[in-house]
PDB file of C-alpha atoms in Angstrom:
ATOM      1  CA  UNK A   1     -25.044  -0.452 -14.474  1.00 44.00           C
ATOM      2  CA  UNK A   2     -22.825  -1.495 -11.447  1.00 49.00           C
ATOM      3  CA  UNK A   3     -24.545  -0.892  -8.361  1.00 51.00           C
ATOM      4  CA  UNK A   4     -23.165  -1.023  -4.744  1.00 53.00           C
ATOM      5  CA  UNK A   5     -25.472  -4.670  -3.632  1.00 56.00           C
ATOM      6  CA  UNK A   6     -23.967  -6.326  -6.421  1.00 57.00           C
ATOM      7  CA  UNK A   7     -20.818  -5.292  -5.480  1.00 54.00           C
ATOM      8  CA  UNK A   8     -20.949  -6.475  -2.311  1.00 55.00           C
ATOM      9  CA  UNK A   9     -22.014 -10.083  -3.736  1.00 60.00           C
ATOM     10  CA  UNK A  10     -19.782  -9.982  -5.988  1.00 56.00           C
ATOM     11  CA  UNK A  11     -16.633 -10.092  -3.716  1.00 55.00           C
ATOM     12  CA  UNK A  12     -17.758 -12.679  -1.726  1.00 53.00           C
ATOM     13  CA  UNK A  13     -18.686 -14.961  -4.727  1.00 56.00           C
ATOM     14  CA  UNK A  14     -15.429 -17.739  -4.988  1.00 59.00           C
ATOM     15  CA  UNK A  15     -16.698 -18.458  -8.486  1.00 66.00           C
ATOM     16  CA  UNK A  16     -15.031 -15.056 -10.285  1.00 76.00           C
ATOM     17  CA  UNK A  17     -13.944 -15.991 -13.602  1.00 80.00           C
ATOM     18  CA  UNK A  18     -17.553 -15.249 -14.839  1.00 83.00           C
ATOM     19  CA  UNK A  19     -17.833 -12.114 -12.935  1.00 83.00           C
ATOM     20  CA  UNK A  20     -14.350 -10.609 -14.502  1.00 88.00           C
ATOM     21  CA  UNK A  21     -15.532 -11.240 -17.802  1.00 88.00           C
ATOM     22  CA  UNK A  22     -18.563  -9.132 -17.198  1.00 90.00           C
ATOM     23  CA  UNK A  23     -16.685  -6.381 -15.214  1.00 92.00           C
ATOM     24  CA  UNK A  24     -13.713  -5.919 -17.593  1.00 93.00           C
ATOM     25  CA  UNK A  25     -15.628  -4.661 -20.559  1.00 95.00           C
ATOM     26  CA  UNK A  26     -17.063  -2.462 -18.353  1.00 95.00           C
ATOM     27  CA  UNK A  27     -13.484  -1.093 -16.870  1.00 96.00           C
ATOM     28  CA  UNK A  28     -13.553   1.157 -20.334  1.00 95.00           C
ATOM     29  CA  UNK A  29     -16.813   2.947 -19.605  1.00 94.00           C
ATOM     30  CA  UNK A  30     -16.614   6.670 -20.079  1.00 93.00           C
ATOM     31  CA  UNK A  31     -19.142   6.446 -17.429  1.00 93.00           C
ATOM     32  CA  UNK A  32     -16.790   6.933 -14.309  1.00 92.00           C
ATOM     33  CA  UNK A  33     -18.886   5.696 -11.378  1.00 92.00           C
ATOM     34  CA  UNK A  34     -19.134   2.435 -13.456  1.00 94.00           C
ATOM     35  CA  UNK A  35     -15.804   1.681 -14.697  1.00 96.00           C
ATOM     36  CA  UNK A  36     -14.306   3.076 -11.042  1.00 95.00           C
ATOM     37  CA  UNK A  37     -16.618   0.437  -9.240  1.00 92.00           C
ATOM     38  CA  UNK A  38     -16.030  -2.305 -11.748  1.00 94.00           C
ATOM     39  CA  UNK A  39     -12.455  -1.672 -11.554  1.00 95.00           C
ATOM     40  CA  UNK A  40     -12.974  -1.673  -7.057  1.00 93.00           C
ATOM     41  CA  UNK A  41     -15.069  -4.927  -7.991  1.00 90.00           C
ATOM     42  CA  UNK A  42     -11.876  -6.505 -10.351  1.00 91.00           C
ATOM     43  CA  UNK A  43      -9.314  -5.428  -7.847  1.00 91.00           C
ATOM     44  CA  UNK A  44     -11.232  -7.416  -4.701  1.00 87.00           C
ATOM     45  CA  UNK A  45     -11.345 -10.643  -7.067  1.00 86.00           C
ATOM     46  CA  UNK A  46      -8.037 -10.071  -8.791  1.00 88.00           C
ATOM     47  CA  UNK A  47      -5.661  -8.067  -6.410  1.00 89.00           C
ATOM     48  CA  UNK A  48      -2.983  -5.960  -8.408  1.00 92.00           C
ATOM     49  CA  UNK A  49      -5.297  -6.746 -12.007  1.00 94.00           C
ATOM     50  CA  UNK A  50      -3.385  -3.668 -14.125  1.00 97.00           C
ATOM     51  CA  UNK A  51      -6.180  -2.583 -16.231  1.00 97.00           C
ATOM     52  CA  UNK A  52      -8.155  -1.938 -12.867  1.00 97.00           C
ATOM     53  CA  UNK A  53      -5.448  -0.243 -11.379  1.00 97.00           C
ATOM     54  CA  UNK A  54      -5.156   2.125 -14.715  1.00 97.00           C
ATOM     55  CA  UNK A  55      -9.089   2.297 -14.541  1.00 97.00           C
ATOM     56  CA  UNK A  56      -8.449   3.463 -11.208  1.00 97.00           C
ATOM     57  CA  UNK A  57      -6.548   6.105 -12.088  1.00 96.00           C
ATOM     58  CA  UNK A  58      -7.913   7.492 -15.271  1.00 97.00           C
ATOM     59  CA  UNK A  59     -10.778   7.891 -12.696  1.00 96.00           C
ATOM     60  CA  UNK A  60      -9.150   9.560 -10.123  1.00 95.00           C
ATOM     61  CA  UNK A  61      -7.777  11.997 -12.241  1.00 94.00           C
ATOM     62  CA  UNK A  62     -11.027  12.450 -14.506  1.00 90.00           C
ATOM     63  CA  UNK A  63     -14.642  13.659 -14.260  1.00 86.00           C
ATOM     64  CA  UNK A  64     -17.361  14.656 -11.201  1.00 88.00           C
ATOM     65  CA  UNK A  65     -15.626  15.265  -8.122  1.00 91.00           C
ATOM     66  CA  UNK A  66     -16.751  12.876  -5.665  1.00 91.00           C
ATOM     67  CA  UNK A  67     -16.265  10.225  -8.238  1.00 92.00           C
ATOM     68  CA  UNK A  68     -12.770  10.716  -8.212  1.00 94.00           C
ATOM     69  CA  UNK A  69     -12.483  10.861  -4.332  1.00 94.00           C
ATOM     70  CA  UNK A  70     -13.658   7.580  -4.386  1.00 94.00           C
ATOM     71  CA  UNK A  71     -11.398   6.560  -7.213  1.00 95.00           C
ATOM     72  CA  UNK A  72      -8.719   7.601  -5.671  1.00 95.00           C
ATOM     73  CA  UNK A  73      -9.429   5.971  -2.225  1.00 95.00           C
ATOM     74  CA  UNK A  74      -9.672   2.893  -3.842  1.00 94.00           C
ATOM     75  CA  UNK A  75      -6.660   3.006  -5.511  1.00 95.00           C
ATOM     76  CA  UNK A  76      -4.822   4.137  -2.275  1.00 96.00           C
ATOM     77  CA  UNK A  77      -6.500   1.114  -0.844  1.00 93.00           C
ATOM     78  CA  UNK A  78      -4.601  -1.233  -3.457  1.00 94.00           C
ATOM     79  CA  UNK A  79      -1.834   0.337  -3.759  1.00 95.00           C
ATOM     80  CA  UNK A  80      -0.755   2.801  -1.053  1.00 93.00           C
ATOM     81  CA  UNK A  81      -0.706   5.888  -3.858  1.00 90.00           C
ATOM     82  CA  UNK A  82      -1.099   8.375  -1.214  1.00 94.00           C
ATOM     83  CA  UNK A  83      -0.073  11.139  -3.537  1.00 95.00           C
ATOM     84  CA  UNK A  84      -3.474  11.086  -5.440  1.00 95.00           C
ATOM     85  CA  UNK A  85      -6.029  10.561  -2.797  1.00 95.00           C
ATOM     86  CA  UNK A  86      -4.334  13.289  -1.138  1.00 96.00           C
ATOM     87  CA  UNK A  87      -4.579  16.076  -4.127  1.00 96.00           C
ATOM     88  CA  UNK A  88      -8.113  14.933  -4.702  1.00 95.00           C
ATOM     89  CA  UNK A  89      -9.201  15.625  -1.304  1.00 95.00           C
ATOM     90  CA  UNK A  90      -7.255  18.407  -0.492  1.00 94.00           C
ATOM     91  CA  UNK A  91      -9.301  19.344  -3.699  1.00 93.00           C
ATOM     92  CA  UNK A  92     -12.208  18.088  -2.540  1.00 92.00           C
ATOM     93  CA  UNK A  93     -12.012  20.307   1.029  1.00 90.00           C
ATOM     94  CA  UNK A  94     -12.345  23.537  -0.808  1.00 87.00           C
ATOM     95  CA  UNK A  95     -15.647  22.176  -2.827  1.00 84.00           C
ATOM     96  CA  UNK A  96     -18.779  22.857  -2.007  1.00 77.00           C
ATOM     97  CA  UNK A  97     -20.028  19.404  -3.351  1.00 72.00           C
ATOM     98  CA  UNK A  98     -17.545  17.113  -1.958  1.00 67.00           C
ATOM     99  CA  UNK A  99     -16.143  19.062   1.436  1.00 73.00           C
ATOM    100  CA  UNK A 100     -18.231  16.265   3.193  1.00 83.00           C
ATOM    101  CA  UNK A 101     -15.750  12.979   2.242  1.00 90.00           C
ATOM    102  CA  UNK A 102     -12.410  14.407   1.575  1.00 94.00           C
ATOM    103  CA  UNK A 103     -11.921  15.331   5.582  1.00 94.00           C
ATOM    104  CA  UNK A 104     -12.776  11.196   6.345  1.00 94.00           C
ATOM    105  CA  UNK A 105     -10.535  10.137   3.440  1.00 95.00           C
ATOM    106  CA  UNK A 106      -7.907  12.150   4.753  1.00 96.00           C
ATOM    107  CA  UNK A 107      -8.401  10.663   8.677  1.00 96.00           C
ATOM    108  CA  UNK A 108      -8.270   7.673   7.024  1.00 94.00           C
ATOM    109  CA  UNK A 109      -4.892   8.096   5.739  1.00 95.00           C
ATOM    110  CA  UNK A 110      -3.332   8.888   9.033  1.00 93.00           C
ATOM    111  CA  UNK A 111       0.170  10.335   8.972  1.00 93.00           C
ATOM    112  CA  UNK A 112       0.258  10.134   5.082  1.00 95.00           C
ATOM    113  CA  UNK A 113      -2.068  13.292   5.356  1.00 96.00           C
ATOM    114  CA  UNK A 114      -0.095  15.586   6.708  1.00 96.00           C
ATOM    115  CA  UNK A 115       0.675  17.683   3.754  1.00 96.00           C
ATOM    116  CA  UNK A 116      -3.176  18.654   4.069  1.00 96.00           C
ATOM    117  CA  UNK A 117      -2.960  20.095   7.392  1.00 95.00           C
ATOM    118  CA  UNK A 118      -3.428  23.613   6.223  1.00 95.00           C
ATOM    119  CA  UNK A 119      -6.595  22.715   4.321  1.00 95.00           C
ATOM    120  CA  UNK A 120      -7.785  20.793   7.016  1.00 94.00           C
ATOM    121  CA  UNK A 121      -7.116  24.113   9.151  1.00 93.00           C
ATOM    122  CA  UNK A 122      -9.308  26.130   6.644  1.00 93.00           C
ATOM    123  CA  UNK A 123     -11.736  23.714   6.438  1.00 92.00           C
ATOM    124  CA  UNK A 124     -12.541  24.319  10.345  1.00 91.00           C
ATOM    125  CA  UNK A 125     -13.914  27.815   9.613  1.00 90.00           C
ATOM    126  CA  UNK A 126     -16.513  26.705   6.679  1.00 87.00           C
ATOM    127  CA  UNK A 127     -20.145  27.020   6.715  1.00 87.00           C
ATOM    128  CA  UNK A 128     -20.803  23.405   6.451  1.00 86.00           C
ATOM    129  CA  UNK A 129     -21.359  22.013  10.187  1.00 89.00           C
ATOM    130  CA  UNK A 130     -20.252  18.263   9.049  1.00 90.00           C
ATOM    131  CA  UNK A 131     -17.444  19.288   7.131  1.00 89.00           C
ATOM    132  CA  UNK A 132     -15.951  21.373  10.692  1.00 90.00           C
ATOM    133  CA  UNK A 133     -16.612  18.819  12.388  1.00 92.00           C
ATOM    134  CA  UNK A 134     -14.959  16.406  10.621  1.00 93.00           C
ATOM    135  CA  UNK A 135     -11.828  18.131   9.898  1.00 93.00           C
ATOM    136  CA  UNK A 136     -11.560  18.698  13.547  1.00 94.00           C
ATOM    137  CA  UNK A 137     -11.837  15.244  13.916  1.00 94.00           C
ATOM    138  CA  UNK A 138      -9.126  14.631  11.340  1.00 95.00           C
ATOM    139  CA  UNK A 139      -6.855  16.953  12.474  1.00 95.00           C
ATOM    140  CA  UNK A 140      -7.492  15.453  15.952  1.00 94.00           C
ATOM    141  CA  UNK A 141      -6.243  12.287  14.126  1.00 94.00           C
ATOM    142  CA  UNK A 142      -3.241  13.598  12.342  1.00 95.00           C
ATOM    143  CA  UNK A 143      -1.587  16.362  13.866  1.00 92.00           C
ATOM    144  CA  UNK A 144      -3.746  16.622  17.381  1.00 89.00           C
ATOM    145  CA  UNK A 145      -0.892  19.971  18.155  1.00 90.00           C
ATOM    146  CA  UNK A 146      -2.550  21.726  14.934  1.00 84.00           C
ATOM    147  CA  UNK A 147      -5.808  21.769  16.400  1.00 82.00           C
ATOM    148  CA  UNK A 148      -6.210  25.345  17.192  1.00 79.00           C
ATOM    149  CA  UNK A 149      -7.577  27.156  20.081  1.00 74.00           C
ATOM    150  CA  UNK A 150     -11.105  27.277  21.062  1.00 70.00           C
ATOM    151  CA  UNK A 151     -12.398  30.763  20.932  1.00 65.00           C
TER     152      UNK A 151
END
């Protein structure tokens, strides 16, 4: 199984042809955690590799919830598709599981998240603590003016 330490040794190796041989099989796992991190792995040694980037998005799209938030951050991360990590977090705000990431992903992505504003403004009135407090701070981010009032 992938695991984050070897990831992180991974992209700093200069020797990758090895390591891409061992990570692409992988890139068709039905596991999602592993193929999504193999494909992240591929993607830092081989910027733009397709069958990473369609990893990526099978992944995004597919499976456990805060799997695909990270799926989808990565891919945003390679290739900008806002439209995807947006969905899944907006997604991912009104879960009880994943409510935690999806209001960092979307501070993050700046201006591109603006289309979650409303979520972000639900968000603010949840039970979770963390997940208030960090739409506040994304909204803060984003659109500061959509902040409401303190009661």
């Amino acid at each position: 199984s992938v695991n984050w330490e070897a990831t992180k040794r991974v992209r700093s190796e200069s020797n990758a042809t090895p390591v891409l041989a061992i990570l692409t099989p992988i890139l068709g796992s039905t596991n999602v955690a592993d193929a999504s991190l193999a494909a992240y792995v591929v993607l830092g040694i081989a910027p733009g590799n397709q069958e990473a980037l369609q990893t990526l998005r099978r992944c995004a799209t597919d499976g456990n919830l805060n799997n695909r938030l990270f799926a989808a951050e990565w891919l945003w991360e390679e290739t900008g598709d806002s439209t995807t990590l947006l969905n899944v977090a907006i997604e991912g705000l009104k879960s009880t599981d994943s409510a935690q990431l999806a209001p960092q992903l979307l501070a993050k992505m700046g201006d591109k998240a603006r289309p979650a504003i409303p979520a972000l403004k639900d968000a603010l009135w949840g039970q979770d603590t963390f997940v208030r407090y960090e739409a506040g701070k994304a909204l803060r981010k984003i659109a500061p003016d959509q902040l409401p009032p303190i009661r």
